[in-house]
Amino acid sequence: MKYVILSLFTYVMVQAQIKKEDLNLMPWPQSVSLSNASFVLNKNFSINCKAEANSRVFKAATQFLRNLDERTGLFFNQGFVTSTDALPQADLQINCSRTGKIVLNEDESYHLKVTSTKIEITATTDLGALHALATLSQLLHNNGTQFYFPGVEIDDKPRFAWRGLMIDASRHFQTVDVIKRNLDGMAAMKMNVFHWHLVDDQGWRIELKNLPKLTALGSDGQYYTQEEIKNIVKYADEKGIMVIPEIDVPGHASALLSVFPEIGSQTTSKYAISRKSGIHDAALDPTNPKTYQILEAIFDEVCPLFPSTYFHIGGDENNGKEWNANAKIQEFKKKNKLETNHDLQTYFNMKLVPMLKKHGKQLMGWEEIMTPEMSKEAIIHAWRGVNEGLQPGASLAAAAKNGYKTVLSNGYYIDLMLSVDSHYLNDPMPKNMTFTEEEQARILGGEATMWSELVTPLTIDSRIWPRTAAIAERLWSNENVRDLEDMRRRLRKISFYLEKIGLTHIRNKEVILRNISNNQGIKALNDFTNICEPYKIYKRNGGGKKYFMYSPLTLFADACAADAPDAYEFNKMVNRYLTDKDDSSKTEIVYYLNKWINMDVELNVYSKNAPLIQPVLPLAKQLSTVATELVSSWEKKQSPDKALLKTALEQINTRNNADVELAIYNSLMKLSEL
């Protein structure tokens, strides 16, 4: 009896400590209410589903059960959740009325209630039930001896219908395993649109049986078979995710034109698969009837592979150089009263509309397709921003106000290695713009874009996750959920959770570091990655001058990621110290400075047997110089050598061969000025 009372006291104490700020939910639900109850797990935990027999929810419930068993080690008695289970007294009861359609604006809402004796999920569709299971997975807690779900009641639904991730599989081919594990990550974060960029200058990645030369000559042997595509579409469907293919035309066409040069616009040289990134001149000839014959043959075979309503035709970055240099095309423009290349591209795009419509597809394209003559049925994918001289959100607003449905990617370019804060605060409906209700309805949502110039299957997860979870929250949660510190707190926990479900953004870092260190110790290298970030935007490979499509991406910059964790903490400490001059902050700062002094020593030792370490040594040396001078001056209680610090900091801020920036640079500057 004494043991029972003690246990009961423990549960009450544990639950008293659970507050909303202790929950690591992402995306944050629309409504969360906590109680003092807790549902304690044991091996008899069971699930029952009241749903249609063909519903996705049975497979999802089984996967939830198995994942939960792996995380708790309880050896649950129930192995699978099926439509034949008769478990009315089950611990987790899932109720949904119908199978959801994989379309926009389907009902994805759910209600989740956890008491001390029962967990209930109620949803109109199985899509809502899937989202509820994703939330419940994130609610798992333990008190040191037992696992439990805190008592909670959640009502939830998405803010935006379109919550997407684009993966570019053309520039660097991404295997089926890469696609599937990222679909798992999307489902965990309640994202529902996978945009698959299959064709670009660097490769044709989709098997066409009626045009086999496309993969034989345009893919370097790296492409998806139709069976693999069907398998991925089915896998996505089971997770409530729509798959939208992209075949980019009329620009970004080098791979296509390397196979069918006769439909290209240039007249003097041959086309070839590109080995560089950047904008290329290659463009289809919009005046050639054979162009449309080949495109129609492509669409006729590709469209049936993808059940979704939407088909992305790209349409971006056609620089018009080949069109301008082609006399026949210029004559065609005059004859048809097409004043600009934009007008000519609209002519081209409008030819594609009926080709897609006969397969029940709605055309979608990057924002360059938006011209006065473009069909209002097209969906405008807004991507250009400050780098192109535009105000943030300007192209999205223009599309919505001009009568187009639109999706935002400007601000969600995760390949640019920008801070998670910038993505998180970027809203598809910016507060500095006014929209009517009708215009608001045209803003479908947003999409994170993972262009693959500088990623391979080894590194792509580290560029997508965990930052995309923050974007997923922006697209799902209430617009007032904007606390950056709380987002980062939860994101640290979610990052580990994403690894548990199969993503490789954490574990593959060590693979790269072991290669760099020649299988010596990696602690010093790892410490350095925690304060370094890859060059941002296009600085690392501007114009495709350094890295080609076959260049190594197993270097120090590839082990680094945006939002270097130690840099974030150090920068906070410095700002706190500069404000409060407190001794605890100073002690922590000195701890880090000494850590980096020792790191430099270790890197030099290991570099004797590891040439790949050598490119990072100059940056590490200058950091050590700054750190040594700061520590020494503080210990001696005297001013530091300003000239020495200035020289070292200038070197730190100079472009280096490691292709990284020191994310603590501004804080070091502040300390050097004391």
PDB file of N, CA, C and O in Angstrom, residues 147 152 178 495 513:
ATOM      1  N   PHE A 147       6.904   5.418 -18.871  1.00  0.00           N
ATOM      2  CA  PHE A 147       6.521   6.291 -19.980  1.00  0.00           C
ATOM      3  C   PHE A 147       5.044   6.626 -19.859  1.00  0.00           C
ATOM      4  O   PHE A 147       4.226   5.765 -19.492  1.00  0.00           O
ATOM      5  N   VAL A 152      -4.263  15.758 -21.841  1.00  0.00           N
ATOM      6  CA  VAL A 152      -4.325  16.898 -22.748  1.00  0.00           C
ATOM      7  C   VAL A 152      -5.573  16.797 -23.603  1.00  0.00           C
ATOM      8  O   VAL A 152      -6.100  15.695 -23.847  1.00  0.00           O
ATOM      9  N   VAL A 178      15.904   8.180 -50.201  1.00  0.00           N
ATOM     10  CA  VAL A 178      15.922   9.591 -49.801  1.00  0.00           C
ATOM     11  C   VAL A 178      14.513  10.171 -49.856  1.00  0.00           C
ATOM     12  O   VAL A 178      14.058  10.844 -48.924  1.00  0.00           O
ATOM     13  N   SER A 495      14.248  17.686 -33.678  1.00  0.00           N
ATOM     14  CA  SER A 495      15.353  17.205 -34.507  1.00  0.00           C
ATOM     15  C   SER A 495      15.706  15.767 -34.153  1.00  0.00           C
ATOM     16  O   SER A 495      15.888  14.919 -35.038  1.00  0.00           O
ATOM     17  N   LEU A 513      32.665  13.664 -41.106  1.00  0.00           N
ATOM     18  CA  LEU A 513      33.784  14.058 -40.246  1.00  0.00           C
ATOM     19  C   LEU A 513      34.832  12.955 -40.136  1.00  0.00           C
ATOM     20  O   LEU A 513      36.035  13.237 -40.088  1.00  0.00           O
TER      21      LEU A 513
END
